[in-house]
PDB file of C-alpha atoms in Angstrom:
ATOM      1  CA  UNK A 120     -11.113  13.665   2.549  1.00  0.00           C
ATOM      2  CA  UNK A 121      -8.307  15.081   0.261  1.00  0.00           C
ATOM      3  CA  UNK A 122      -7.201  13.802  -3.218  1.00  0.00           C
ATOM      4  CA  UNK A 123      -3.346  13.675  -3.270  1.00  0.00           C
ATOM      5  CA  UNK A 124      -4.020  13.142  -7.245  1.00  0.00           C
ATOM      6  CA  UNK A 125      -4.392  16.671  -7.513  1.00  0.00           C
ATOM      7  CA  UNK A 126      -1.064  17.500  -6.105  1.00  0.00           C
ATOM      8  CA  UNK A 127       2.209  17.569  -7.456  1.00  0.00           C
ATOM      9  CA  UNK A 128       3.570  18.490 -10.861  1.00  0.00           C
ATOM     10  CA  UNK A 129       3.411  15.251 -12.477  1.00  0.00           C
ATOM     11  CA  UNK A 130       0.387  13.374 -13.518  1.00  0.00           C
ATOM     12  CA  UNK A 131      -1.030  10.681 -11.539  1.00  0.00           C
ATOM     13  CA  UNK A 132      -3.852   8.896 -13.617  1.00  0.00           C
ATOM     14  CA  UNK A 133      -5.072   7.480 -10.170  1.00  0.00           C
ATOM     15  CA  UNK A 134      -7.020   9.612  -7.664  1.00  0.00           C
ATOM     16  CA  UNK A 135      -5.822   8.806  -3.970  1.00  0.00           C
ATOM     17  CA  UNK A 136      -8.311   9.638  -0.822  1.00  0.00           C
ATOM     18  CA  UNK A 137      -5.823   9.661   1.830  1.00  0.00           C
ATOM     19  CA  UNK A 138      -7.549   9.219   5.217  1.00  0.00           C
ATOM     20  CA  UNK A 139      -6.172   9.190   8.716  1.00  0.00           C
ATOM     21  CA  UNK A 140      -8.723   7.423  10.848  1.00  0.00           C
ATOM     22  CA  UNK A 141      -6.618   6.537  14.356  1.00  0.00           C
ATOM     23  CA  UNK A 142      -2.809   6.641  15.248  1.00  0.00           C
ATOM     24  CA  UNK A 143       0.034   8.408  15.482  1.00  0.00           C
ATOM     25  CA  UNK A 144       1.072   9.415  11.897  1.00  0.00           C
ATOM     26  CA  UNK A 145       2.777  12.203  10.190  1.00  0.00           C
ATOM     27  CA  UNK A 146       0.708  15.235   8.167  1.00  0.00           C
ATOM     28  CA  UNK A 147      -1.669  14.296   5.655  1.00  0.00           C
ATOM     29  CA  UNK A 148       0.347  15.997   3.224  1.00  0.00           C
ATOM     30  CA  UNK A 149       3.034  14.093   3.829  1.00  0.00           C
ATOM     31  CA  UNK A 150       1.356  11.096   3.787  1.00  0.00           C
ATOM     32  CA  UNK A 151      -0.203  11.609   0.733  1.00  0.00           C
ATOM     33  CA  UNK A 152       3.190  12.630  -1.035  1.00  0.00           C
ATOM     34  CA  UNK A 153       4.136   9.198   0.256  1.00  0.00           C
ATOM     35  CA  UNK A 154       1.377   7.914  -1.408  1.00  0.00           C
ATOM     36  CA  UNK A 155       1.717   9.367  -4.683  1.00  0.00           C
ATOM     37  CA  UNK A 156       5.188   8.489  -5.410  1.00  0.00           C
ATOM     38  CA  UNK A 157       4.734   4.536  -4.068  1.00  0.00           C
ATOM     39  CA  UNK A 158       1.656   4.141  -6.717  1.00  0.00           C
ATOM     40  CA  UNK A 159       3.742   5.985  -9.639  1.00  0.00           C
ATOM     41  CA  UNK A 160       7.051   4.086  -8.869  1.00  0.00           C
ATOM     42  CA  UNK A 161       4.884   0.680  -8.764  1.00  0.00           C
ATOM     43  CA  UNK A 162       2.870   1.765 -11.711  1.00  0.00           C
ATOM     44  CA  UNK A 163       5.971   2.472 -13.413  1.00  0.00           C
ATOM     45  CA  UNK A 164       7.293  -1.098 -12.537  1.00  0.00           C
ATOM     46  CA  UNK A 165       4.591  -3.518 -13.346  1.00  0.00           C
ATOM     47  CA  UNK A 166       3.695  -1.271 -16.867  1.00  0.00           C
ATOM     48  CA  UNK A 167      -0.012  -1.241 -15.760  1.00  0.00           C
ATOM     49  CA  UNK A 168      -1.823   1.769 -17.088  1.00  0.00           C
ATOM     50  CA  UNK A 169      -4.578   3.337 -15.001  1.00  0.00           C
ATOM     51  CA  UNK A 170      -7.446   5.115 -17.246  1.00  0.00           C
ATOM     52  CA  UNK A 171      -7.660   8.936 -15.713  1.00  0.00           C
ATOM     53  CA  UNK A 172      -9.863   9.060 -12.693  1.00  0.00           C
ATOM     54  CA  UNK A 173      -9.182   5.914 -11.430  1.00  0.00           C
ATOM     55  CA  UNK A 174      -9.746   5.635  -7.422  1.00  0.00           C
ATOM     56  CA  UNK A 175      -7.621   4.333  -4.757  1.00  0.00           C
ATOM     57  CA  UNK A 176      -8.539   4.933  -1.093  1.00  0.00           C
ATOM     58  CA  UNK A 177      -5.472   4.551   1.398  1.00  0.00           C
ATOM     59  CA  UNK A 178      -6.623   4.466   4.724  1.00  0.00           C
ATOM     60  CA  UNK A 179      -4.442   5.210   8.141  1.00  0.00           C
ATOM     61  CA  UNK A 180      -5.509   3.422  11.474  1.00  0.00           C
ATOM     62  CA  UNK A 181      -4.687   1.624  14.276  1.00  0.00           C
ATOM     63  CA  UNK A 182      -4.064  -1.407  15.238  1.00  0.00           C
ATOM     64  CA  UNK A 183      -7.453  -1.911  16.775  1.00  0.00           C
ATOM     65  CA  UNK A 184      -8.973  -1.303  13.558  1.00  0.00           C
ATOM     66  CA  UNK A 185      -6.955  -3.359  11.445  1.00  0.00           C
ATOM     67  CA  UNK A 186      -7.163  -6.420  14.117  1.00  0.00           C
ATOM     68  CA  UNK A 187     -11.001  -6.114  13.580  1.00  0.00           C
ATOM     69  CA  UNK A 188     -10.848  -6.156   9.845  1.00  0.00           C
ATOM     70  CA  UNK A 189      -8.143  -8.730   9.982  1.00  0.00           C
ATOM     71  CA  UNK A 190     -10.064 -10.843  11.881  1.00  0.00           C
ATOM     72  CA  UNK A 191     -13.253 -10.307   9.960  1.00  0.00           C
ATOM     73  CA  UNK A 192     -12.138 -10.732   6.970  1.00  0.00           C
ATOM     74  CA  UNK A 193      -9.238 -13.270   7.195  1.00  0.00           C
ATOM     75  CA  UNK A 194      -9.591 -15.155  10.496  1.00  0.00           C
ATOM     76  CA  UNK A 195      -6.468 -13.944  11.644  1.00  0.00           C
ATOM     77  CA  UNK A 196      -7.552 -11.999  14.981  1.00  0.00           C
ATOM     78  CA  UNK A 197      -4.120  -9.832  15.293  1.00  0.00           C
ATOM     79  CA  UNK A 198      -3.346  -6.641  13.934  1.00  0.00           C
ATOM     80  CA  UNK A 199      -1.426  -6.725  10.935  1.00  0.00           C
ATOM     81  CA  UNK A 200       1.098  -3.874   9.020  1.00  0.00           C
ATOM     82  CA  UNK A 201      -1.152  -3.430   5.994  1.00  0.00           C
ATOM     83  CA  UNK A 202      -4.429  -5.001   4.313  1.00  0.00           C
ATOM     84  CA  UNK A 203      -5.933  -4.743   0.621  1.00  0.00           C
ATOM     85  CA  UNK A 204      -9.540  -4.983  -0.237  1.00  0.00           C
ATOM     86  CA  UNK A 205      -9.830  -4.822  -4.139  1.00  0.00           C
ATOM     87  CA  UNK A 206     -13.210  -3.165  -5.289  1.00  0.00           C
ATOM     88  CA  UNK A 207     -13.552  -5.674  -7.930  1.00  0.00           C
ATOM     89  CA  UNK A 208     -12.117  -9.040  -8.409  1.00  0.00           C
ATOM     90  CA  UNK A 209      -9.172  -8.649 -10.935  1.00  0.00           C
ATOM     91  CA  UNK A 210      -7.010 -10.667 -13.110  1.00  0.00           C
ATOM     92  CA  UNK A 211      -3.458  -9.376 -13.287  1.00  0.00           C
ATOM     93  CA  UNK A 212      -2.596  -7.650 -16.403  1.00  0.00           C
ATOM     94  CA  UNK A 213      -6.328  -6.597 -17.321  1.00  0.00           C
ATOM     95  CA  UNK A 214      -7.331  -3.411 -17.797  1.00  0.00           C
ATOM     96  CA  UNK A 215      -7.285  -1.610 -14.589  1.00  0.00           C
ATOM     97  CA  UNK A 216     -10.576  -1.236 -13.017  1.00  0.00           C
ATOM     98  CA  UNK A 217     -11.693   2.685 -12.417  1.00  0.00           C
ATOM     99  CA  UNK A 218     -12.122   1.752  -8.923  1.00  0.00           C
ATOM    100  CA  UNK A 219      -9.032  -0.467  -7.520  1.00  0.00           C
ATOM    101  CA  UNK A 220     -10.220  -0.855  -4.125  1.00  0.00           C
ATOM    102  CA  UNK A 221      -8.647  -0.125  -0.420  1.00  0.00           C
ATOM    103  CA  UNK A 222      -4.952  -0.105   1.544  1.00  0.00           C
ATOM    104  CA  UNK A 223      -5.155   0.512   5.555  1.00  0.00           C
ATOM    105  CA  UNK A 224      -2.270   0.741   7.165  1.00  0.00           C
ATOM    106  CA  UNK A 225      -1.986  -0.032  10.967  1.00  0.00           C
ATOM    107  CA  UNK A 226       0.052   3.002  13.010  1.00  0.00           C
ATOM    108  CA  UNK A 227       1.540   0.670  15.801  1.00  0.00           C
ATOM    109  CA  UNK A 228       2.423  -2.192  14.022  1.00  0.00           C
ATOM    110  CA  UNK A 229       4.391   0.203  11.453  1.00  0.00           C
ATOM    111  CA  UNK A 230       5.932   2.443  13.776  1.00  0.00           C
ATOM    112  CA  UNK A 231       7.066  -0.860  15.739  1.00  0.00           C
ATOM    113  CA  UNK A 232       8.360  -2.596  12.783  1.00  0.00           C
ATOM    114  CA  UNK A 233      10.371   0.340  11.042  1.00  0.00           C
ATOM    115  CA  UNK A 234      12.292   0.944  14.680  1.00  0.00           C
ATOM    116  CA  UNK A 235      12.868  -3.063  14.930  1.00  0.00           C
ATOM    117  CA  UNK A 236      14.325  -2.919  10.967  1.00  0.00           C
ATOM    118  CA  UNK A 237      16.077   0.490  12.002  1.00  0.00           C
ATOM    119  CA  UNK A 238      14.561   2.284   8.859  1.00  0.00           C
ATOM    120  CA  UNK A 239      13.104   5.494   8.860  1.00  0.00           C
ATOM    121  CA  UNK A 240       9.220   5.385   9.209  1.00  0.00           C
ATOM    122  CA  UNK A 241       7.995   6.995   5.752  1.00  0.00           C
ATOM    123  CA  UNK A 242      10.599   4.501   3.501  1.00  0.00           C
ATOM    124  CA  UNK A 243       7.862   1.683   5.837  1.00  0.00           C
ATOM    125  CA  UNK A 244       5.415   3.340   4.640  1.00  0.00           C
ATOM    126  CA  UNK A 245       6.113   3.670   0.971  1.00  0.00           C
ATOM    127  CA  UNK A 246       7.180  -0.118   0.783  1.00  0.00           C
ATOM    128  CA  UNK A 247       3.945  -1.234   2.736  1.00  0.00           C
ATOM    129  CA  UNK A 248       1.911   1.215   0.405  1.00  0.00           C
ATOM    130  CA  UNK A 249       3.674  -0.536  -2.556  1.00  0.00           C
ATOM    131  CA  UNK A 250       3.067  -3.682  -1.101  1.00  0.00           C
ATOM    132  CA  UNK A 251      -0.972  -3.213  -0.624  1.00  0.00           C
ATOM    133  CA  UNK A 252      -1.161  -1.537  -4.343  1.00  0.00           C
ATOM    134  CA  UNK A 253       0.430  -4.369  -6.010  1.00  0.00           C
ATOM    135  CA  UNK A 254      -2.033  -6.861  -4.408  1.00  0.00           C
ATOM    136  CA  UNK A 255      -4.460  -4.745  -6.107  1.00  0.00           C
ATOM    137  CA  UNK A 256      -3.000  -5.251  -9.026  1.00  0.00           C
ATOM    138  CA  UNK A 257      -3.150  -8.906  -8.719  1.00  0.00           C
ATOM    139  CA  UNK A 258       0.029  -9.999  -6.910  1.00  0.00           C
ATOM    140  CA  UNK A 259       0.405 -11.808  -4.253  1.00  0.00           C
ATOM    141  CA  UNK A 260       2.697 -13.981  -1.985  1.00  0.00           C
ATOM    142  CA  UNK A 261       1.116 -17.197  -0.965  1.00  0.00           C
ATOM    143  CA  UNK A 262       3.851 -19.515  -3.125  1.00  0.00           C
ATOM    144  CA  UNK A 263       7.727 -18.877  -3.268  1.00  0.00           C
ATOM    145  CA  UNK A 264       7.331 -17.875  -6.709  1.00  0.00           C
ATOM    146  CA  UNK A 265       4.993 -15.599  -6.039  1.00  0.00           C
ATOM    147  CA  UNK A 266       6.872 -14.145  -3.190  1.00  0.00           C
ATOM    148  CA  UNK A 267       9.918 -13.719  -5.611  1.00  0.00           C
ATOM    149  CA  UNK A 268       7.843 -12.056  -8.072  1.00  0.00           C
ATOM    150  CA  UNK A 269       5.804  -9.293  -6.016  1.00  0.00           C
ATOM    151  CA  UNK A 270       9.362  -8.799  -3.985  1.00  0.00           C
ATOM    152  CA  UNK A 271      11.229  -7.912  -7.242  1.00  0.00           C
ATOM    153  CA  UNK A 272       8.958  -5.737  -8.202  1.00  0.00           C
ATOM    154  CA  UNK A 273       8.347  -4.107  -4.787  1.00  0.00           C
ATOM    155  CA  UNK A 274      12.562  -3.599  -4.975  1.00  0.00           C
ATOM    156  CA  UNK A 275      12.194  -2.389  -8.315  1.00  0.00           C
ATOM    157  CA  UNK A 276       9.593   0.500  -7.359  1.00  0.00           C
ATOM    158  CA  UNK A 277      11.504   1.427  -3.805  1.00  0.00           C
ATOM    159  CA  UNK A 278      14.350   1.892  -5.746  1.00  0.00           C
ATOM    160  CA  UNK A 279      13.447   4.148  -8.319  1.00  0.00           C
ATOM    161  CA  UNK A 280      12.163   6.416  -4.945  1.00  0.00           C
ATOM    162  CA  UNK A 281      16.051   5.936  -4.136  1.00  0.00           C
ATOM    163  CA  UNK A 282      15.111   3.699  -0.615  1.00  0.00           C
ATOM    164  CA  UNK A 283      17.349   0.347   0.405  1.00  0.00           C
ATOM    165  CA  UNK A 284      15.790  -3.088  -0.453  1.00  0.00           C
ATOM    166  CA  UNK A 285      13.895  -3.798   2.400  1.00  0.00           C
ATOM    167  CA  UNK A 286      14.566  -7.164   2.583  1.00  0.00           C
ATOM    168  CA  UNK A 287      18.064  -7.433   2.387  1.00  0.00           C
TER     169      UNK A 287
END
């Protein structure tokens, strides 16, 4: 298990254990370069603050394993691009807890979706990495407004890591 935390030149109040479990993904570096800039650029978005040493595990599988969590946790039984887990129930805006919880990503279902949208594989990546942090944070998509709101910020973040608006 490696910290991509520790890497970099800039400081990252948030600790990331980047694990590859199953699939076909790129180098753990890279992946956890990916990771580092999606949390700052949505940290930077939303104006949450993380207290130093707060956790985040970000977890890269298949999609057998995500189908199995999917289905055991949400009665969906299909693989899915990315799930969330928060350690700790949270109220958005409220002090960030020091742990924030999971992200697993599901290597098919990525890889599959970036060719279909024609968009190189590690912008999919940082936008569904965005996407699973800000549920951690408390947003979600479940109304329209909602939807709006998590998407704006999501554009917001991708942006500032200079990568086209996914859903236009």
């Amino acid at each position: 298990m490696k910290k991509a935390a520790a890497r970099g030149t800039e400081t990252l109040p948030v600790e990331i254990d980047v694990m590859i479990e199953a699939g076909d993904w790129p180098a753990q570096a890279e992946l956890e370069g990916l990771a580092r800039n999606a949390v700052a650029a949505a940290l930077a978005e939303t104006g949450d603050t993380a207290p130093d040493g707060t956790e985040l595990s970000l977890v890269f599988a298949d999609d057998t394993q995500i189908r199995t969590l999917n289905a055991q946790w949400r009665d969906k039984d299909k693989p899915t691009n990315v799930l969330s887990f928060p350690a700790f129930p949270f109220a958005r805006g409220a002090p960030l807890p020091p742990l924030l919880g999971d992200i697993i990503l599901a290597a098919e279902t990525v890889a599959r979706e970036a060719e279909l949208e024609a968009k190189p594989l590690d912008h999919h990546i940082t936008h569904l990495v965005i996407h699973g942090f800000l549920h951690l944070l408390g947003y979600d998509h479940e109304t329209d407004a909602e939807a709006e709101e998590m998407e704006a910020v999501e554009r917001r973040a991708l942006a500032r890591l200079a990568i086209p608006d996914p859903y236009a």
